[in-house]
CSV table of C-alpha atoms and ligand atoms in Angstrom, one decimal:
chain,number,residue,atom,x,y,z
N,144,MET,CA,0.0,0.0,0.0
N,145,GLU,CA,1.3,3.4,-0.9
N,146,THR,CA,1.6,5.9,2.0
N,147,PHE,CA,1.9,9.6,2.7
N,148,THR,CA,4.6,10.8,5.1
N,149,LEU,CA,3.0,13.0,7.8
N,150,ASN,CA,4.6,16.1,9.3
N,151,ASP,CA,5.5,14.0,12.4
N,152,GLY,CA,7.4,11.5,10.3
N,153,ASN,CA,4.9,8.7,10.5
N,154,GLN,CA,3.4,7.0,7.4
N,155,ILE,CA,-0.3,6.8,6.7
N,156,PRO,CA,-1.8,4.5,4.0
N,157,LYS,CA,-3.2,6.6,1.1
N,158,LEU,CA,-6.4,4.4,1.1
N,159,GLY,CA,-8.5,3.1,3.9
N,160,ILE,CA,-12.1,2.1,4.5
N,161,GLY,CA,-14.5,4.2,6.5
N,162,VAL,CA,-17.3,2.8,8.7
N,163,ASN,CA,-19.5,5.9,9.2
N,164,GLN,CA,-23.1,4.8,9.9
N,165,VAL,CA,-22.2,1.1,9.5
N,166,ARG,CA,-24.0,-0.9,12.1
N,167,SER,CA,-21.8,-3.2,14.3
N,168,ALA,CA,-23.4,-6.3,12.8
N,169,ASP,CA,-22.3,-5.2,9.3
N,170,VAL,CA,-18.8,-4.0,10.4
N,171,GLY,CA,-17.4,-7.5,10.8
N,172,PRO,CA,-18.3,-8.8,7.3
N,173,ALA,CA,-17.2,-5.5,5.6
N,174,LEU,CA,-13.9,-5.4,7.3
N,175,ALA,CA,-13.2,-9.1,6.8
N,176,ARG,CA,-13.7,-8.5,3.1
N,177,ALA,CA,-11.6,-5.3,3.2
N,178,PHE,CA,-8.7,-7.1,5.0
N,179,GLU,CA,-8.9,-10.0,2.5
N,180,VAL,CA,-8.7,-7.6,-0.5
N,181,GLY,CA,-5.7,-5.8,1.1
N,182,TYR,CA,-7.0,-2.8,3.0
N,183,ARG,CA,-4.9,-2.1,6.1
N,184,SER,CA,-6.5,1.2,7.3
N,185,VAL,CA,-9.8,1.7,9.0
N,186,ASP,CA,-11.5,5.0,9.9
N,187,THR,CA,-14.0,5.0,12.8
N,188,ALA,CA,-15.2,7.5,15.5
N,189,ASN,CA,-16.8,7.5,18.9
N,190,THR,CA,-20.0,8.7,17.3
N,191,TYR,CA,-20.2,5.9,14.8
N,192,LEU,CA,-21.0,3.6,17.8
N,193,ASN,CA,-19.2,0.7,16.2
N,194,GLU,CA,-15.7,0.9,17.7
N,195,ARG,CA,-16.1,-2.4,19.6
N,196,ALA,CA,-17.1,-4.1,16.3
N,197,VAL,CA,-14.0,-2.6,14.6
N,198,GLY,CA,-11.8,-3.9,17.4
N,199,GLN,CA,-13.4,-7.4,17.1
N,200,ALA,CA,-12.9,-7.4,13.3
N,201,VAL,CA,-9.2,-6.5,13.7
N,202,ARG,CA,-8.8,-9.4,16.2
N,203,ASP,CA,-10.7,-11.8,13.9
N,204,SER,CA,-8.5,-10.9,11.0
N,205,GLY,CA,-5.6,-12.5,12.7
N,206,LEU,CA,-3.4,-9.7,11.3
N,207,PRO,CA,-0.7,-8.4,13.7
N,208,ARG,CA,-2.0,-5.1,15.2
N,209,GLU,CA,1.0,-3.2,13.8
N,210,GLU,CA,0.0,-4.1,10.2
N,211,ILE,CA,-3.3,-2.2,10.7
N,212,TYR,CA,-3.7,1.6,10.7
N,213,LEU,CA,-6.5,2.6,13.1
N,214,THR,CA,-8.1,6.0,13.2
N,215,SER,CA,-10.7,7.2,15.6
N,216,LYS,CA,-12.2,10.5,16.5
N,217,VAL,CA,-13.4,12.0,19.8
N,218,TRP,CA,-16.6,14.2,19.7
N,219,SER,CA,-16.7,17.8,20.9
N,220,THR,CA,-18.7,17.0,23.9
N,221,ASP,CA,-15.5,15.4,25.2
N,222,SER,CA,-13.5,18.5,24.7
N,223,GLY,CA,-11.3,20.0,27.4
N,224,TYR,CA,-8.2,18.3,28.8
N,225,ARG,CA,-9.8,16.1,31.4
N,226,ARG,CA,-12.7,14.8,29.3
N,227,MET,CA,-10.5,14.2,26.3
N,228,SER,CA,-7.9,12.3,28.3
N,229,ALA,CA,-10.7,10.0,29.7
N,230,ALA,CA,-12.3,9.7,26.2
N,231,ILE,CA,-9.0,8.5,24.8
N,232,ASP,CA,-8.7,5.7,27.3
N,233,ARG,CA,-12.3,4.6,26.7
N,234,THR,CA,-11.7,4.7,23.0
N,235,LEU,CA,-8.7,2.4,23.3
N,236,LYS,CA,-10.7,0.1,25.5
N,237,ARG,CA,-13.6,-0.2,23.1
N,238,LEU,CA,-11.1,-0.8,20.2
N,239,ASP,CA,-9.3,-3.3,22.4
N,240,THR,CA,-5.9,-1.8,21.5
N,241,ASP,CA,-2.9,-0.2,23.3
N,242,TYR,CA,-2.6,2.6,20.8
N,243,LEU,CA,-4.3,4.5,18.0
N,244,ASP,CA,-2.4,5.3,14.8
N,245,LEU,CA,-4.3,8.5,14.4
N,246,LEU,CA,-6.7,10.3,16.7
N,247,LEU,CA,-8.7,13.3,15.5
N,248,VAL,CA,-10.7,15.9,17.4
N,249,HIS,CA,-14.0,15.4,15.5
N,250,GLN,CA,-15.5,18.9,15.6
N,251,GLN,CA,-14.3,22.4,16.2
N,252,TYR,CA,-16.6,23.1,19.2
N,253,GLY,CA,-16.1,23.3,22.9
N,254,ASP,CA,-12.6,23.6,24.5
N,255,TYR,CA,-10.7,22.1,21.5
N,256,ASN,CA,-7.4,23.7,22.8
N,257,GLY,CA,-7.7,21.7,26.1
N,258,ALA,CA,-8.6,18.6,24.1
N,259,TRP,CA,-5.5,19.2,21.8
N,260,LYS,CA,-3.2,19.4,24.8
N,261,ALA,CA,-4.6,16.0,26.1
N,262,MET,CA,-4.0,14.6,22.6
N,263,GLU,CA,-0.4,15.9,22.6
N,264,ASP,CA,0.1,14.2,26.0
N,265,ALA,CA,-1.4,11.0,24.7
N,266,VAL,CA,1.3,11.0,22.0
N,267,GLY,CA,3.9,11.4,24.7
N,268,ALA,CA,2.4,8.5,26.7
N,269,GLY,CA,2.5,6.2,23.6
N,270,LYS,CA,-1.3,5.9,23.5
N,271,VAL,CA,-1.5,7.7,20.1
N,272,ARG,CA,1.0,7.9,17.2
N,273,SER,CA,-0.4,10.9,15.3
N,274,ILE,CA,-3.0,13.5,16.0
N,275,GLY,CA,-5.2,15.6,13.8
N,276,ILE,CA,-8.3,17.6,13.3
N,277,SER,CA,-11.6,17.2,11.5
N,278,ASN,CA,-14.0,19.9,10.3
N,279,PHE,CA,-12.1,22.9,11.5
N,280,ASN,CA,-12.5,26.3,9.8
N,281,ARG,CA,-9.5,28.6,9.3
N,282,ARG,CA,-10.2,30.8,12.3
N,283,ARG,CA,-10.3,27.9,14.8
N,284,LEU,CA,-7.5,26.1,13.1
N,285,THR,CA,-5.3,29.2,13.4
N,286,ASP,CA,-6.3,29.5,17.1
N,287,LEU,CA,-5.4,25.9,17.7
N,288,ILE,CA,-2.1,26.1,15.9
N,289,SER,CA,-1.1,29.3,17.7
N,290,ARG,CA,-1.2,27.4,21.0
N,291,ALA,CA,-0.2,23.9,19.9
N,292,THR,CA,3.1,22.2,20.4
N,293,VAL,CA,2.3,19.5,17.8
N,294,LEU,CA,0.9,20.5,14.5
N,295,PRO,CA,-2.1,18.6,13.1
N,296,ALA,CA,-0.7,15.7,11.0
N,297,VAL,CA,-4.0,15.1,9.2
N,298,ALA,CA,-7.1,17.2,8.6
N,299,GLN,CA,-10.4,15.5,7.5
N,300,ILE,CA,-12.6,17.7,5.4
N,301,GLU,CA,-15.6,17.1,3.2
N,302,ARG,CA,-14.0,16.7,-0.3
N,303,HIS,CA,-15.3,15.2,-3.6
N,304,PRO,CA,-15.4,16.6,-7.1
N,305,TYR,CA,-18.5,18.7,-6.4
N,306,PHE,CA,-16.9,20.2,-3.3
N,307,GLN,CA,-13.2,20.4,-3.6
N,308,GLN,CA,-12.3,23.0,-1.0
N,309,ARG,CA,-9.1,23.8,-2.8
N,310,GLU,CA,-8.4,26.9,-0.8
N,311,GLN,CA,-8.8,25.1,2.5
N,312,LYS,CA,-6.6,22.3,1.3
N,313,ALA,CA,-3.9,24.8,0.3
N,314,PHE,CA,-4.2,26.5,3.7
N,315,LEU,CA,-3.7,23.2,5.5
N,316,GLU,CA,-0.8,22.3,3.3
N,317,GLN,CA,1.1,25.3,4.6
N,318,PHE,CA,1.4,23.3,7.8
N,319,SER,CA,2.3,20.1,5.9
N,320,THR,CA,-1.0,18.8,7.2
N,321,VAL,CA,-2.2,16.0,4.9
N,322,VAL,CA,-5.9,16.2,3.9
N,323,ALA,CA,-8.2,13.2,4.2
N,324,GLY,CA,-11.4,13.6,2.2
N,325,TRP,CA,-14.6,12.5,3.7
N,326,PHE,CA,-17.7,11.7,1.5
N,327,PRO,CA,-15.1,11.0,-1.2
N,328,LEU,CA,-17.9,9.6,-3.3
N,329,GLY,CA,-20.3,12.3,-2.3
N,330,ARG,CA,-22.0,9.7,-0.1
N,331,GLY,CA,-22.8,7.7,-3.2
N,332,ASP,CA,-24.6,10.6,-4.8
N,333,ARG,CA,-26.2,9.4,-8.0
N,334,GLU,CA,-25.6,12.7,-9.9
N,335,LEU,CA,-21.9,12.7,-9.0
N,336,LEU,CA,-21.4,9.0,-9.9
N,337,THR,CA,-23.2,9.5,-13.3
N,338,GLU,CA,-21.3,12.7,-14.2
N,339,PRO,CA,-20.4,12.0,-17.9
N,340,LEU,CA,-16.8,12.9,-17.4
N,341,PHE,CA,-16.2,10.0,-15.0
N,342,ALA,CA,-17.9,7.5,-17.4
N,343,GLU,CA,-15.7,8.8,-20.3
N,344,LEU,CA,-12.5,8.5,-18.3
N,345,GLY,CA,-13.7,5.1,-16.9
N,346,ARG,CA,-14.1,3.8,-20.5
N,347,LYS,CA,-10.6,5.0,-21.4
N,348,TYR,CA,-9.0,3.2,-18.4
N,349,GLY,CA,-11.4,0.2,-18.0
N,350,LYS,CA,-12.5,1.6,-14.6
N,351,SER,CA,-15.8,2.5,-13.0
N,352,PRO,CA,-16.7,6.2,-12.4
N,353,ALA,CA,-16.2,5.6,-8.6
N,354,GLN,CA,-12.6,4.4,-9.3
N,355,VAL,CA,-11.9,7.5,-11.4
N,356,ILE,CA,-13.1,9.7,-8.6
N,357,LEU,CA,-11.0,7.9,-6.0
N,358,ARG,CA,-8.0,8.0,-8.3
N,359,TRP,CA,-8.5,11.8,-8.7
N,360,HIS,CA,-8.4,12.1,-4.9
N,361,LEU,CA,-5.1,10.1,-4.6
N,362,GLN,CA,-3.4,12.1,-7.3
N,363,GLY,CA,-4.5,15.3,-5.6
N,364,ASP,CA,-2.5,14.2,-2.5
N,365,THR,CA,-5.6,13.4,-0.5
N,366,ILE,CA,-6.1,10.3,1.7
N,367,VAL,CA,-9.3,8.5,0.7
N,368,ILE,CA,-11.5,6.4,3.1
N,369,PRO,CA,-14.5,5.4,1.0
N,370,GLY,CA,-17.3,3.7,3.0
N,371,SER,CA,-18.9,0.6,1.7
N,372,THR,CA,-20.5,-2.7,2.9
N,373,ASP,CA,-20.9,-4.1,-0.6
N,374,PRO,CA,-18.2,-6.7,-1.3
N,375,ALA,CA,-17.9,-5.8,-5.0
N,376,HIS,CA,-17.5,-2.1,-4.1
N,377,ILE,CA,-15.0,-2.8,-1.4
N,378,ARG,CA,-12.8,-4.7,-3.9
N,379,SER,CA,-13.2,-2.2,-6.8
N,380,ASN,CA,-12.5,0.8,-4.4
N,381,PHE,CA,-9.1,-0.8,-3.7
N,382,GLU,CA,-8.1,-1.3,-7.3
N,383,LEU,CA,-6.8,2.2,-7.9
N,384,PHE,CA,-3.1,1.8,-8.2
N,385,ASP,CA,-2.8,0.4,-11.8
N,386,PHE,CA,-3.8,3.5,-13.7
N,387,ALA,CA,-3.2,7.2,-13.6
N,388,LEU,CA,-5.1,10.3,-14.9
N,389,THR,CA,-3.1,12.7,-17.0
N,390,ALA,CA,-2.6,16.3,-15.8
N,391,GLN,CA,-5.2,17.5,-18.3
N,392,GLU,CA,-7.7,15.0,-17.0
N,393,MET,CA,-7.0,16.1,-13.4
N,394,ASP,CA,-7.8,19.6,-14.6
N,395,ARG,CA,-11.1,18.5,-16.2
N,396,VAL,CA,-12.1,17.0,-12.9
N,397,THR,CA,-11.2,20.2,-11.1
N,398,ALA,CA,-13.6,22.0,-13.5
N,399,VAL,CA,-16.6,20.0,-12.3
N,400,ASP,CA,-16.5,21.7,-8.9
N,401,ARG,CA,-19.9,23.2,-7.9
N,402,ASN,CA,-19.1,24.2,-4.4
N,403,LYS,CA,-21.9,21.8,-3.5
N,404,ARG,CA,-21.5,20.1,-0.1
N,405,PHE,CA,-23.6,17.2,1.0
N,406,HIS,CA,-23.3,18.0,4.7
N,407,ASN,CA,-24.9,21.5,4.9
N,408,LEU,CA,-25.9,22.7,8.4
N,409,PRO,CA,-25.3,26.4,9.3
N,410,GLU,CA,-22.5,26.7,11.9
N,411,LEU,CA,-24.8,28.0,14.7
N,412,VAL,CA,-27.2,25.1,14.2
N,413,GLU,CA,-24.4,22.6,14.0
N,414,ARG,CA,-22.8,23.9,17.2
N,415,ILE,CA,-26.1,23.7,19.1
N,416,ILE,CA,-26.8,20.2,17.9
N,417,PHE,CA,-23.3,18.9,18.2
N,418,GLN,CA,-22.7,20.3,21.7
N,419,SER,CA,-25.9,18.7,23.0
N,420,MET,CA,-25.0,15.3,21.7
N,421,ARG,CA,-24.0,13.8,25.0
N,422,MET,CA,-23.8,10.1,24.6
N,423,ASP,CA,-22.7,7.1,26.6
N,424,TYR,CA,-20.5,5.7,23.9
N,425,ASP,CA,-19.7,2.6,26.0
N,426,LYS,CA,-23.4,1.7,26.4
N,427,ARG,CA,-24.7,2.8,23.0
N,428,GLN,CA,-22.4,0.7,20.7
N,429,ARG,CA,-24.8,-0.7,18.1
B,563,NAP,N1,-14.7,13.6,9.8
B,563,NAP,C1,-15.9,13.6,9.5
B,563,NAP,O1,-16.7,14.4,10.0
B,563,NAP,C2,-16.5,12.5,8.6
B,563,NAP,C3,-17.8,12.7,8.1
B,563,NAP,C4,-18.3,11.7,7.2
B,563,NAP,C5,-17.5,10.6,6.9
B,563,NAP,N2,-16.3,10.5,7.5
B,563,NAP,C6,-15.4,9.3,7.1
B,563,NAP,O2,-15.3,9.2,5.7
B,563,NAP,C7,-15.7,7.9,5.3
B,563,NAP,C8,-16.3,8.0,3.9
B,563,NAP,O3,-17.6,8.7,3.9
B,563,NAP,P1,-19.0,8.0,3.7
B,563,NAP,O4,-18.8,6.6,3.9
B,563,NAP,O5,-19.9,8.7,4.6
B,563,NAP,O6,-19.3,8.5,2.2
B,563,NAP,P2,-18.7,8.0,0.8
B,563,NAP,O7,-17.5,7.1,1.0
B,563,NAP,O8,-18.6,9.2,-0.1
B,563,NAP,O9,-19.9,7.2,0.2
B,563,NAP,C9,-20.3,6.0,0.7
B,563,NAP,C10,-21.5,5.6,-0.1
B,563,NAP,O10,-21.1,5.3,-1.4
B,563,NAP,C11,-21.5,4.0,-1.8
B,563,NAP,N3,-20.3,3.4,-2.6
B,563,NAP,C12,-19.1,3.0,-2.1
B,563,NAP,N4,-18.4,2.6,-3.1
B,563,NAP,C13,-19.1,2.7,-4.2
B,563,NAP,C14,-18.8,2.3,-5.5
B,563,NAP,N5,-17.7,1.8,-5.9
B,563,NAP,N6,-19.8,2.5,-6.5
B,563,NAP,C15,-21.0,3.1,-6.1
B,563,NAP,N7,-21.3,3.4,-4.8
B,563,NAP,C16,-20.4,3.2,-3.9
B,563,NAP,C17,-21.7,3.2,-0.5
B,563,NAP,O11,-22.7,2.2,-0.7
B,563,NAP,P3,-22.4,0.6,-0.6
B,563,NAP,O12,-22.2,0.3,0.8
B,563,NAP,O13,-23.5,0.0,-1.3
B,563,NAP,O14,-21.1,0.4,-1.4
B,563,NAP,C18,-22.2,4.3,0.5
B,563,NAP,O15,-23.6,4.5,0.3
B,563,NAP,C19,-16.7,7.5,6.4
B,563,NAP,O16,-17.0,6.1,6.3
B,563,NAP,C20,-16.1,8.0,7.6
B,563,NAP,O17,-15.1,7.1,8.0
B,563,NAP,C21,-15.8,11.4,8.3
C-alpha cells in the first residue's frame, strides 16, 4: 500500500475504509472483506458507535496489530483536557488496543485547545501515534495552531469533485497537514457518480466512475477512506493503483467543482446540535 509521510514523520496509508453509519453487525463482514482484499487502514469514530465491532474485526482478521492503521475521533462533547484524556482511554478500551495510529478531534466546538493538549500528551504517553483535526474552519485552526506544540498531522474535510475545498486544502498544506477527504464519493450521490466525465474516463482506463473519482483524490494528494459494505465495491475501491489520470484529465475533474456540499448545516445550528449530543458511547455501541 502506498503511503503519505506525515509532518510528524509517521506514514499513513493513502487508502483506507470508512465505517461511518455502518452498524456493528455489518462491520465484521465489511472489514473481513476489506482485509482480504488488502486494505490495512480503518477510519471510525466514537459517534459511529461501532468501535467495539472494529476492534473485534481486527482481532478476527488474525493480522498483527502493527499491520493495521486505526483512526478514531473524539466528539466535541468530550472537549477540554480532562474529558478528552478520559475519552482517549475509553476509545482504546472499546477498540481493544494499546494505541491508535491516528486520533482526531472530530469537531471544532467546545474547548478544543484543552482537548488538543490532552492529545499531545497521549502521543507522549504512547497511546496515540499521530494527532489531527476534523472539520475545523480557518479561524479555529489558526487559534489551535497558535497554542499547539504539535501541528495537526491530518485534517479531515468534506471533499469530492463537487466540493473540492481547494483553498482550505492549500491552507492546510502550509502546515504540511495531509488532507483526508470524507464523503469522497459524495455519499454515493447518483448525480456525481453518473457525471459524464467519469464515465468517459472510466471507459478509457477500463475503470468505474467511482474508481476514477477515487484516483483523482489520490493524485490530488488526498487520503481516501470510502465507506462501503458491498463486497464488490470494497474490492473495486481498492483497485486504484494500476492506472493514472493525466494532468489534463485532473484539470477536467477540477472544472466540475460546484461548491456543493452534502453536509450542509449552518454553523450555529451545527454547534447547538453537536454540543448537545451527550452520549454514553460505551453503552450505545450498536
Ligand atoms: N470527519 C468527519 O466528520 C466525517 C464525516 C463523514 C464521513 N467520514 C469518514 O469518511 C468515510 C467516507 O464517507 P462516507 O462513507 O460517509 O461516504 P462516501 O465514501 O462518499 O460514500 C459511501 C456511499 O457510497 C457507496 N459506494 C461506495 N463505493 C461505491 C462504488 N464503488 N460505487 C458506487 N457506490 C459506492 C456506499 O454504498 P455501498 O455500501 O452500497 O457500497 C455508500 O452508500 C466514512 O465512512 C467515515 O469514516 C468522516
